Coordinates of N, CA and C and ligand atoms in Angstrom, one line a residue:
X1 N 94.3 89.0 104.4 CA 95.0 90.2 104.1 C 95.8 90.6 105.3
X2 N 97.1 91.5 105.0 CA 97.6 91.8 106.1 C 97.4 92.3 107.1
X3 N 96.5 93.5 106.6 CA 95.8 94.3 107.3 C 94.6 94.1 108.5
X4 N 94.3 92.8 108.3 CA 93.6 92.3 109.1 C 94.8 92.2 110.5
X5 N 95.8 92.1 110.4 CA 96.4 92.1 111.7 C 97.0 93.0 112.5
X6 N 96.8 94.0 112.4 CA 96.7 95.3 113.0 C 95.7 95.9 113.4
X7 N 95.8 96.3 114.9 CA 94.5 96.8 115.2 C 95.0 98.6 115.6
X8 N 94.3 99.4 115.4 CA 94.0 101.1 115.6 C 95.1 100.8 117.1
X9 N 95.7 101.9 117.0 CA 96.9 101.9 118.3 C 96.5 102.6 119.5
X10 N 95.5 103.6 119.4 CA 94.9 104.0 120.5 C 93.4 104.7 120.6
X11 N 92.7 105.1 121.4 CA 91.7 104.8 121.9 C 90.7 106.5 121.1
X12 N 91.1 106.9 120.4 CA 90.6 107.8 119.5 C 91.2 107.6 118.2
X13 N 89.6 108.0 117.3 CA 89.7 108.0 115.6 C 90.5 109.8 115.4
X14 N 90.9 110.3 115.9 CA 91.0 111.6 115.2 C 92.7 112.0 114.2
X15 N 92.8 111.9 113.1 CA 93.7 111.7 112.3 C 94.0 112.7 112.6
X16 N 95.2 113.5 112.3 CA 95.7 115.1 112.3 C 96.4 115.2 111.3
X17 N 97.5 114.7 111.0 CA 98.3 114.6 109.7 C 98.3 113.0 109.0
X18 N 98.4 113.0 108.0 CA 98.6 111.5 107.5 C 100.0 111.8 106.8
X19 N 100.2 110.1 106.3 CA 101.4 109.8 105.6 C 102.0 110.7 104.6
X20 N 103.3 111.3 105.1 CA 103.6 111.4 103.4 C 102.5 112.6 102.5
X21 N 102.1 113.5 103.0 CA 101.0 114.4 102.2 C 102.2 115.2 101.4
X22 N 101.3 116.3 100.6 CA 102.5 117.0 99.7 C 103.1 117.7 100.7
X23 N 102.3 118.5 101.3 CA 102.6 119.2 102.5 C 103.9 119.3 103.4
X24 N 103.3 117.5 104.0 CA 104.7 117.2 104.6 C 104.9 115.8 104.1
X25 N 106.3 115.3 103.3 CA 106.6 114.3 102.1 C 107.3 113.8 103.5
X26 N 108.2 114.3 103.8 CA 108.8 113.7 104.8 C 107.9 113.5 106.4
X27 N 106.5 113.6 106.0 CA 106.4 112.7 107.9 C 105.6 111.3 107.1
X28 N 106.6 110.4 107.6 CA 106.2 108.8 107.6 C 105.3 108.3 108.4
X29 N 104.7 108.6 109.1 CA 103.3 108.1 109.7 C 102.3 108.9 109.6
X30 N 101.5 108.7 110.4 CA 100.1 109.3 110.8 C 100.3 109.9 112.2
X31 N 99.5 111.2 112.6 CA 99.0 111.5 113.5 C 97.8 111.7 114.1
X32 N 97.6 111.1 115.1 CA 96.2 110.6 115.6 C 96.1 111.1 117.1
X33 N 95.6 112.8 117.6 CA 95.5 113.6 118.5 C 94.4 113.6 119.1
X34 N 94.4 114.0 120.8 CA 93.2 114.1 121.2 C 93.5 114.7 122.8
X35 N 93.2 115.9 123.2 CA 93.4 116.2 124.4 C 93.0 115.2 125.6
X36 N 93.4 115.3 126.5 CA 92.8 114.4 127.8 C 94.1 112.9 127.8
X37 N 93.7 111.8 128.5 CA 94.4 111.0 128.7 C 94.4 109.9 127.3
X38 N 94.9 109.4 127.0 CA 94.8 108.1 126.3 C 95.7 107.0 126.2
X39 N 95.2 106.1 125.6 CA 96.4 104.8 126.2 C 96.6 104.9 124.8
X40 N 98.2 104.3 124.2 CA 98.8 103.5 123.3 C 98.6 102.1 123.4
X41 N 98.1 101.4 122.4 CA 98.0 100.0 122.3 C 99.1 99.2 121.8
X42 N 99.8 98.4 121.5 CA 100.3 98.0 120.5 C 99.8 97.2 119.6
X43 N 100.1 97.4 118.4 CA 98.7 97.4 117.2 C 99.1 95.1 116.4
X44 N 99.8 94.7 117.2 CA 100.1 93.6 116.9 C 101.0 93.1 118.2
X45 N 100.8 91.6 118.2 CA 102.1 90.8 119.3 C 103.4 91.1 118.4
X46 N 104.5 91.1 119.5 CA 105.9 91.0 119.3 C 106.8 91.6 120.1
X47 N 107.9 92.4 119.7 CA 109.3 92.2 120.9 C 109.7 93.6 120.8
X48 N 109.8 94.5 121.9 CA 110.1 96.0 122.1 C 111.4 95.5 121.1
X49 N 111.8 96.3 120.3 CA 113.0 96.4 120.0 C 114.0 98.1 120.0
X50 N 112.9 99.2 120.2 CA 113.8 100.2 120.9 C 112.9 100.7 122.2
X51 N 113.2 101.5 122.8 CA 112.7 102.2 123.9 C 113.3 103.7 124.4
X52 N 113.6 104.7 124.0 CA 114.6 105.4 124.5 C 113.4 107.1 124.1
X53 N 114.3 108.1 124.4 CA 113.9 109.5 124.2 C 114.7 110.0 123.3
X54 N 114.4 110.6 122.1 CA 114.8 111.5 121.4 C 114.4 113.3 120.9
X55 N 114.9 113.7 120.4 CA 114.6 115.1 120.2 C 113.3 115.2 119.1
X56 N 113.6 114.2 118.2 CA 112.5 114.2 117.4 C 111.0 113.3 118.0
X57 N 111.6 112.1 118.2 CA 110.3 110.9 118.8 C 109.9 111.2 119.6
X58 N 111.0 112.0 120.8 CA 110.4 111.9 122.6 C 110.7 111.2 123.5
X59 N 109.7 110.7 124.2 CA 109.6 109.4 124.6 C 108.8 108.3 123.6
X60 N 109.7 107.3 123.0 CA 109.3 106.7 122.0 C 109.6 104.9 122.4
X61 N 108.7 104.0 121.9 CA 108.9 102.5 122.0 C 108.6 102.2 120.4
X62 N 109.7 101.3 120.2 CA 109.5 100.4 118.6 C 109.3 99.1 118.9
X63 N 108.6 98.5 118.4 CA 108.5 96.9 118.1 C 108.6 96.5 117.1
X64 N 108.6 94.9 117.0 CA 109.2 94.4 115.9 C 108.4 93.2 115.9
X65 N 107.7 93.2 114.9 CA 106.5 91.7 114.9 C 106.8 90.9 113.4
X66 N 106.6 89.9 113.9 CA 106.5 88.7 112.7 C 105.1 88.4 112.2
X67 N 104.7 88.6 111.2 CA 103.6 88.4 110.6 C 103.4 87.6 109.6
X68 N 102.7 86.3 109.1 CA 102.9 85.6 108.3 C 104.5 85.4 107.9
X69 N 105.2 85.4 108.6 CA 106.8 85.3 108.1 C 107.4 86.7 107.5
X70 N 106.8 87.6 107.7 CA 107.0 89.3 107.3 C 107.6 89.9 108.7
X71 N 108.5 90.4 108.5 CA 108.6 91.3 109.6 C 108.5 92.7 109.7
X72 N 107.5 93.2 110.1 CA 107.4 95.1 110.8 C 107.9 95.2 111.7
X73 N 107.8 96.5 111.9 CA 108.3 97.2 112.9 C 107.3 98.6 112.8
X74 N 107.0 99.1 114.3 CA 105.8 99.6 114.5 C 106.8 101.2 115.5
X75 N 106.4 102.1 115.5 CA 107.0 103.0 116.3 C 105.8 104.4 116.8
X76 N 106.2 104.2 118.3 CA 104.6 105.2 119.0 C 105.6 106.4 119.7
X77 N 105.3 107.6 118.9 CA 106.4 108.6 119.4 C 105.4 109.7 120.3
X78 N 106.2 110.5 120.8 CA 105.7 111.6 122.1 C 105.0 111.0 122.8
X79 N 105.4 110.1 123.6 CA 104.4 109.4 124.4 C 104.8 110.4 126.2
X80 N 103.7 110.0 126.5 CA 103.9 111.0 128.3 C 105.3 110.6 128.7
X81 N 105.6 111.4 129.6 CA 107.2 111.1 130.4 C 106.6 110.2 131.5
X82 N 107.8 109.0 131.3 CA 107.4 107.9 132.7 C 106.1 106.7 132.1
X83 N 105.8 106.8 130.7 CA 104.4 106.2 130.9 C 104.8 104.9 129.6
X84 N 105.8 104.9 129.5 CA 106.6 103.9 128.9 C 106.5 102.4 129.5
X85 N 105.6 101.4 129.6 CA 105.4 100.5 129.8 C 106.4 99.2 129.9
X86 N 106.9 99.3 128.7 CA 108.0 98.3 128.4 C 109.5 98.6 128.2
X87 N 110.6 97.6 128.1 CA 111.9 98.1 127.9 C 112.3 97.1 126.8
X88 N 113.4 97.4 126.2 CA 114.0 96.8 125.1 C 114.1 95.4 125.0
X89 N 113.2 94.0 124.5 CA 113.6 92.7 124.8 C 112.3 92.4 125.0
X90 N 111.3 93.0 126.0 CA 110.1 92.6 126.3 C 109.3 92.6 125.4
X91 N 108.4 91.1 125.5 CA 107.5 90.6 124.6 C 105.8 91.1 125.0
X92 N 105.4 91.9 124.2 CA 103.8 92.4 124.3 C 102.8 91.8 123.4
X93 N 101.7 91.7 124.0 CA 100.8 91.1 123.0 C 99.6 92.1 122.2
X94 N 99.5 91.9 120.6 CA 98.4 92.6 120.5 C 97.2 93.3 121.7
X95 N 97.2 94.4 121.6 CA 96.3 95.4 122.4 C 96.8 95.4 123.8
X96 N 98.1 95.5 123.8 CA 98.6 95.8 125.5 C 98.8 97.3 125.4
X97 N 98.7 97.8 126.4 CA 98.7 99.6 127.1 C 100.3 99.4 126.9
X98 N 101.0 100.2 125.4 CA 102.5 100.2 125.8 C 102.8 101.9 126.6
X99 N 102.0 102.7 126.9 CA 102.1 103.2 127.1 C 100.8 104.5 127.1
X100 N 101.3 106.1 127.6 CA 100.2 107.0 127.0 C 100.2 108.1 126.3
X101 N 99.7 108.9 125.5 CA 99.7 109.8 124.8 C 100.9 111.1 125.3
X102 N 101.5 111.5 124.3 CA 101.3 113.2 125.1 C 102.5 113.9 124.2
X103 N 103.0 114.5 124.8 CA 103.8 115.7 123.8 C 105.3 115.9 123.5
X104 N 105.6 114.6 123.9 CA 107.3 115.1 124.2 C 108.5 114.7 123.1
X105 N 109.5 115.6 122.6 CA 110.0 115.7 121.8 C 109.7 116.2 120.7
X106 N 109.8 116.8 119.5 CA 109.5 117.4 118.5 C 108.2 117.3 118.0
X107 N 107.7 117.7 119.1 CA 105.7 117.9 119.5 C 105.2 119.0 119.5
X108 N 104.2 119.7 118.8 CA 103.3 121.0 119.2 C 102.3 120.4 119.5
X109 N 101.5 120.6 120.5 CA 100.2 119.9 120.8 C 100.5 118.0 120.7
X110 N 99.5 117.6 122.0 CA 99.8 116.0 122.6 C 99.0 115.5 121.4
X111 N 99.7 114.6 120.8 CA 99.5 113.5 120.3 C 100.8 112.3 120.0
X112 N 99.6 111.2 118.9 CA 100.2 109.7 118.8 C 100.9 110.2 117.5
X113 N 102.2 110.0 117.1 CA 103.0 109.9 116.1 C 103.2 108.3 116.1
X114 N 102.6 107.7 115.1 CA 102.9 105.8 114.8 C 103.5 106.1 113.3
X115 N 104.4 104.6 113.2 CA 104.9 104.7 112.2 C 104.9 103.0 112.0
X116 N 104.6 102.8 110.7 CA 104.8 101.2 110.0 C 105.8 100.7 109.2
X117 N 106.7 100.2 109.7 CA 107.3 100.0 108.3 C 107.1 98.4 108.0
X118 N 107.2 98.0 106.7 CA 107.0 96.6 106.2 C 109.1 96.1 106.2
X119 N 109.1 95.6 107.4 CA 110.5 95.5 107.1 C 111.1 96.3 108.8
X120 N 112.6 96.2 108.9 CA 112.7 96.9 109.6 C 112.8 98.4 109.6
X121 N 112.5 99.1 111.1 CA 113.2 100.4 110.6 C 114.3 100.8 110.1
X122 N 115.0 102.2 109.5 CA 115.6 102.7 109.2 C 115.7 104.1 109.0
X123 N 116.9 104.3 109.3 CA 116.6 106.4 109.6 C 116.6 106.5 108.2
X124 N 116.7 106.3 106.8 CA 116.1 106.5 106.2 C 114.4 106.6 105.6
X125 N 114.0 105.7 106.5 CA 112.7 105.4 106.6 C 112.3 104.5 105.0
X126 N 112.7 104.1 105.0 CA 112.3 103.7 103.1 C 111.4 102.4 103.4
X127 N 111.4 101.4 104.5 CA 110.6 100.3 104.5 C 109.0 101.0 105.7
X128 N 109.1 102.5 106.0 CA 107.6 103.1 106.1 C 106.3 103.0 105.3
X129 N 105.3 102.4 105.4 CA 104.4 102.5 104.3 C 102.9 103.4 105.1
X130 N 101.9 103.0 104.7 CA 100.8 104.5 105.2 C 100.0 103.6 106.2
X131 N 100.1 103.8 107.6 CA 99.5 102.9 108.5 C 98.2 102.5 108.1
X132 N 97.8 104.1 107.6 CA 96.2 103.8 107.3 C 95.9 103.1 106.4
X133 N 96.4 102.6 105.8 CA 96.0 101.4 104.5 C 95.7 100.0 105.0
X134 N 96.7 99.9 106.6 CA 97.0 98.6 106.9 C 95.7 98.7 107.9
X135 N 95.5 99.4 108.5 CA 94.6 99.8 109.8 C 93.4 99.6 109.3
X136 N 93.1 99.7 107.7 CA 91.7 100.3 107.3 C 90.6 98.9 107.7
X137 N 91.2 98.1 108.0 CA 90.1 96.6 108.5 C 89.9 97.1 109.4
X138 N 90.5 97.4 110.9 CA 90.7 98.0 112.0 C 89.4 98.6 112.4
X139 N 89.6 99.9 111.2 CA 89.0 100.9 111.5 C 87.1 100.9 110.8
X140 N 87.0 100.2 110.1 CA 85.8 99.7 109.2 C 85.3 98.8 110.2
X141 N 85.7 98.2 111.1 CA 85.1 97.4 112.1 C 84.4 98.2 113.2
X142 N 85.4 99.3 113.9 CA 84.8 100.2 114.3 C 83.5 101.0 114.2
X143 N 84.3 101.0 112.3 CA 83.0 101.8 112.3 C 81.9 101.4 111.8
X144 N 81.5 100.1 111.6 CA 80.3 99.3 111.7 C 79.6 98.9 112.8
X145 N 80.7 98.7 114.2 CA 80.2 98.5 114.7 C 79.5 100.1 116.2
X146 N 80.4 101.0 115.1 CA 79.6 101.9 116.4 C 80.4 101.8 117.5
X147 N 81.5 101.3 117.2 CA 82.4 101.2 119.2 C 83.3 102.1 119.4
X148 N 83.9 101.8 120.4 CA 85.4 102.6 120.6 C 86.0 101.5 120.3
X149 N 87.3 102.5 119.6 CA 88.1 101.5 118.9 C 89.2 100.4 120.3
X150 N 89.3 100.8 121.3 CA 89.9 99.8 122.0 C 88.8 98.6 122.4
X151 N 87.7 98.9 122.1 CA 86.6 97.6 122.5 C 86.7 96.5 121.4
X152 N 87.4 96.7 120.2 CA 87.5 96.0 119.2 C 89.1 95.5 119.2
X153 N 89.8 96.1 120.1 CA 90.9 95.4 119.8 C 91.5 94.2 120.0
X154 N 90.7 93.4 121.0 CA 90.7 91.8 120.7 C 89.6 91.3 120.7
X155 N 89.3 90.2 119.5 CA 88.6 89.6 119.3 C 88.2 89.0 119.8
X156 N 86.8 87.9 120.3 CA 86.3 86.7 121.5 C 86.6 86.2 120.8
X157 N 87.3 85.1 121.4 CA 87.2 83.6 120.8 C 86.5 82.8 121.9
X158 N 86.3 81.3 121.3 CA 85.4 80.4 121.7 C 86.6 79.3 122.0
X159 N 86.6 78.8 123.4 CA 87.5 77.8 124.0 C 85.9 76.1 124.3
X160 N 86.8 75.9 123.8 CA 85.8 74.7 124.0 C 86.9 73.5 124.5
X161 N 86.4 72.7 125.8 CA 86.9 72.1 127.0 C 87.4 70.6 126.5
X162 N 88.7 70.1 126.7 CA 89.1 68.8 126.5 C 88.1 67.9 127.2
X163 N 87.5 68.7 128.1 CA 86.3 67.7 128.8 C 85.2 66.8 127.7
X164 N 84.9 67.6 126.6 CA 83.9 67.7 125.8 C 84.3 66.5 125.0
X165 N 83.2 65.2 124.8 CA 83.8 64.7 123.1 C 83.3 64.9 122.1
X166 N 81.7 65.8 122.0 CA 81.1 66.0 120.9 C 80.4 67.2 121.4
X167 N 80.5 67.6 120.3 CA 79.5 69.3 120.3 C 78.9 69.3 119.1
X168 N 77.5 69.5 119.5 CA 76.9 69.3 117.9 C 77.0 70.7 117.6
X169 N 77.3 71.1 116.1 CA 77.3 72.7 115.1 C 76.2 72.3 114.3
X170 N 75.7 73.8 114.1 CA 74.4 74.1 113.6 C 74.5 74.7 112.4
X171 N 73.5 74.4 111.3 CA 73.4 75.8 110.3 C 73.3 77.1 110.4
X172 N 73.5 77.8 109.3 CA 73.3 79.3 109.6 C 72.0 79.7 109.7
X173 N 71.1 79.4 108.7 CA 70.3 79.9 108.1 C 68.8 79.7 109.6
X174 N 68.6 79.0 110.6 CA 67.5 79.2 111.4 C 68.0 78.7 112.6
X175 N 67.8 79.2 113.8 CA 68.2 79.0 115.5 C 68.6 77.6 115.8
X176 N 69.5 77.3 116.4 CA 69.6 76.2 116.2 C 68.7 75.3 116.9
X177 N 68.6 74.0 117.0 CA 67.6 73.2 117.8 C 68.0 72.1 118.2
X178 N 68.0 71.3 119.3 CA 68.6 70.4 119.7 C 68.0 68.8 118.5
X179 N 66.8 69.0 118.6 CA 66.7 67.8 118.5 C 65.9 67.7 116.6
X180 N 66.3 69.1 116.2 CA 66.2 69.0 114.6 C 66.9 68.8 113.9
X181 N 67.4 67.8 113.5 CA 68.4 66.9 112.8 C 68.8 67.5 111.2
X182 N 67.5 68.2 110.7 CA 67.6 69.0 109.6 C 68.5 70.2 109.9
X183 N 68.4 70.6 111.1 CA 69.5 72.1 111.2 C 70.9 71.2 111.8
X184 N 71.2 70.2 112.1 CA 72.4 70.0 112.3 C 73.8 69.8 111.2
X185 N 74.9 70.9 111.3 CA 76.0 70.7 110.7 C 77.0 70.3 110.9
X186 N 77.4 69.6 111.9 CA 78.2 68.2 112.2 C 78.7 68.8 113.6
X187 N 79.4 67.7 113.9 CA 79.8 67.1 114.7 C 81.4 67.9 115.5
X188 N 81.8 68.7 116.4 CA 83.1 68.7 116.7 C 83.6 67.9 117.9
X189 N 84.8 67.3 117.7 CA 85.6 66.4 118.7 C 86.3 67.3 119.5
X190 N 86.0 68.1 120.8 CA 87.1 68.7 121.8 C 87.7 67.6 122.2
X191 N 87.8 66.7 122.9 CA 88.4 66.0 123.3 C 89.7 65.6 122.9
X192 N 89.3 64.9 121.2 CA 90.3 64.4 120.6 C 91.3 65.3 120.2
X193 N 90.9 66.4 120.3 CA 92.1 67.7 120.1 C 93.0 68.4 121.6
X194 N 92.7 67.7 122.5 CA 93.0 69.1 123.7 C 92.3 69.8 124.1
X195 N 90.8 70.1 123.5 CA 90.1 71.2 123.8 C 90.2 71.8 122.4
X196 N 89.3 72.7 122.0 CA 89.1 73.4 120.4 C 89.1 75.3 120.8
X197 N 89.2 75.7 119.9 CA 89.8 77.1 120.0 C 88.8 78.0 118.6
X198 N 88.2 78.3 119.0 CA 87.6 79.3 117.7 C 87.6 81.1 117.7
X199 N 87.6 81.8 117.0 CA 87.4 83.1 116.7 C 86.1 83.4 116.9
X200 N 84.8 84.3 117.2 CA 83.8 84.0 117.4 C 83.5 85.7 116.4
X201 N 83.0 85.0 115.2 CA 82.7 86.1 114.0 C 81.1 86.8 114.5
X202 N 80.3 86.3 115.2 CA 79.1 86.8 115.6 C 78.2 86.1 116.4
X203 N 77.0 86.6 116.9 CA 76.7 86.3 117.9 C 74.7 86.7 117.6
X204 N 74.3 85.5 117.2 CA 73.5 85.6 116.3 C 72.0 85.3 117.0
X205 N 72.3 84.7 118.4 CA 71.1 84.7 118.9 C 71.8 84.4 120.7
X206 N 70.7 84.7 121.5 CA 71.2 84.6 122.8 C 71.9 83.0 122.9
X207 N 73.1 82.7 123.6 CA 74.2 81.9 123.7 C 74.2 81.2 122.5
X208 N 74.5 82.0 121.5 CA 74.7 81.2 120.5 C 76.1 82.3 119.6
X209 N 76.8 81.4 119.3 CA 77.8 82.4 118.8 C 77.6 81.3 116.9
X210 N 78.3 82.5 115.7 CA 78.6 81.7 115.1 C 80.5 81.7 114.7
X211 N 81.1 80.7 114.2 CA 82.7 80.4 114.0 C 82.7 79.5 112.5
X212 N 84.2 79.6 112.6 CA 84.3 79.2 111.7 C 85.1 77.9 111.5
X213 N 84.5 76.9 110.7 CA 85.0 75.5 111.2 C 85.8 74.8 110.2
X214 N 86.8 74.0 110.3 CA 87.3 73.4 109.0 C 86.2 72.3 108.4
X215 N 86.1 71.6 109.4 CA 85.1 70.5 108.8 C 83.8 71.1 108.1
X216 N 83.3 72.0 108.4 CA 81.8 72.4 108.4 C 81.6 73.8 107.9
X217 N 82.8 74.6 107.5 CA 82.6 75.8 107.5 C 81.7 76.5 108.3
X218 N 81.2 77.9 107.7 CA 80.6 78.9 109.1 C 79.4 78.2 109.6
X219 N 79.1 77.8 111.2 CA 78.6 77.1 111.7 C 77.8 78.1 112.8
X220 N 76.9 77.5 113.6 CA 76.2 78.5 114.6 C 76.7 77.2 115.9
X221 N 76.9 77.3 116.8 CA 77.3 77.0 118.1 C 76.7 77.4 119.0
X222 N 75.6 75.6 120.4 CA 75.7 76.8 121.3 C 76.7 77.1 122.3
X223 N 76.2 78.2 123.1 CA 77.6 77.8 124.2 C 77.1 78.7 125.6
X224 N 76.2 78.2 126.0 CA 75.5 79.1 127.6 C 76.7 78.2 128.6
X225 N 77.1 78.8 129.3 CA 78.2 78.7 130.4 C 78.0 77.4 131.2
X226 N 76.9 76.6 130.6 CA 76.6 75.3 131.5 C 77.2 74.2 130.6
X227 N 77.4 74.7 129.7 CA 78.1 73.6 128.3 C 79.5 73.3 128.4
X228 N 80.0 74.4 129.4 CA 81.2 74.2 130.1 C 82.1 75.5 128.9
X229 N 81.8 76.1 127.4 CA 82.3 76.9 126.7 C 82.8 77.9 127.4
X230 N 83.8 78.6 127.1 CA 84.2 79.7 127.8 C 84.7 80.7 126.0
X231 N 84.1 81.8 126.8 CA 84.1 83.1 125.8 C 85.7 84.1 126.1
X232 N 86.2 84.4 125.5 CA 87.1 85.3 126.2 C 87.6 86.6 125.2
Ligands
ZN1 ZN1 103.8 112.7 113.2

């Protein structure tokens, strides 16, 4: 799902206004307020494509991300004066600090004005859709797991070393064991690849993570820092 690729833009859950209410038909994003400091994230990788101050935005940055061959465009308005991270051209990666919260331009009280559109912007705004729809993986992660939402905004993955030629994967269902042939679920080649690359969906017993494999589907792995695995 798309949605899976967007992560929450900054470091509090507190909504203030949502999309498009009867209320207000014309505000195209969400607002997501909170006194004190906070960082802006950017909620996917891709390419500043505005940066500037306006009377309505503020201090505002837009990007522009390719997604499955889709292109958004993402916009973080009233951000602090000066706290504008990037400039027009520069390439950010999912969950970089583009900046921080605060009040400027057609602002009452500091907060995040974000905006989504499926498509590029437009001052008509017509390719805007409701962040929170896209977010809602995002935010269901969070709130399962009880975190703050910037602790969720990049995922570990599992690097496994061109050094390596075989790594044995394990079943799900009981701890793995070296030399129980009954819990073994095959076999991975780091070597023959460059080194191997996984997402690490949980973490199911001490050094043991589990991922997800083509050959073998969801597997348990271990990986204590002497196996040479690196977590990141
Ligand atoms: Zn707003």
């Amino acid at each position: 799902m798309e949605g899976e690729n967007f992560i929450w833009p900054t470091d509090t859950l507190r909504v203030t206004n949502r999309f498009r209410t009867k209320e207000r038909p014309t505000h195209h994003g969400v607002d997501i307020a909170e006194s004190g400091t906070h960082p802006i994230f950017a909620v996917a990788a891709g390419t500043v494509s505005k940066s500037y101050r306006s009377h309505s935005y503020g201090e505002c940055t837009f990007i522009e991300h390719q997604i499955n061959g889709q292109v958004y465009e993402t916009v973080y308005g009233h951000m602090q004066t000066g706290s504008k991270a990037f400039k027009v051209g520069d390439k950010v990666n999912q969950g970089e600090l583009i900046g921080v919260m605060g009040n400027t331009g057609d602002s009452h009280g500091q907060h995040l004005h974000f905006e989504l559109h499926r498509g590029k912007w437009n001052a008509k705004k017509t390719n805007a859709v409701d962040p929170l729809a896209y977010l809602e993986k995002s935010l269901s992660l969070i709130r399962s797991n009880n975190d703050t939402p910037n602790k969720v905004r990049t995922k570990t993955k599992l690097y496994l070393p061109k050094s390596a030629r075989s790594w044995t994967v394990y079943k799900l269902d009981k701890p793995p064991v070296k030399n129980d042939k009954d819990n073994w679920a095959g076999v991975l080649k780091p070597s023959k690849f460059g080194g191997l690359q996984y997402e690490v969906l949980a973490k199911p017993y001490q050094d043991v993570v589990t991922i997800q494999t083509k050959d073998f589907g969801k597997v348990n792995i271990y990986v204590a820092s002497v196996t040479g695995a690196v977590l990141r």
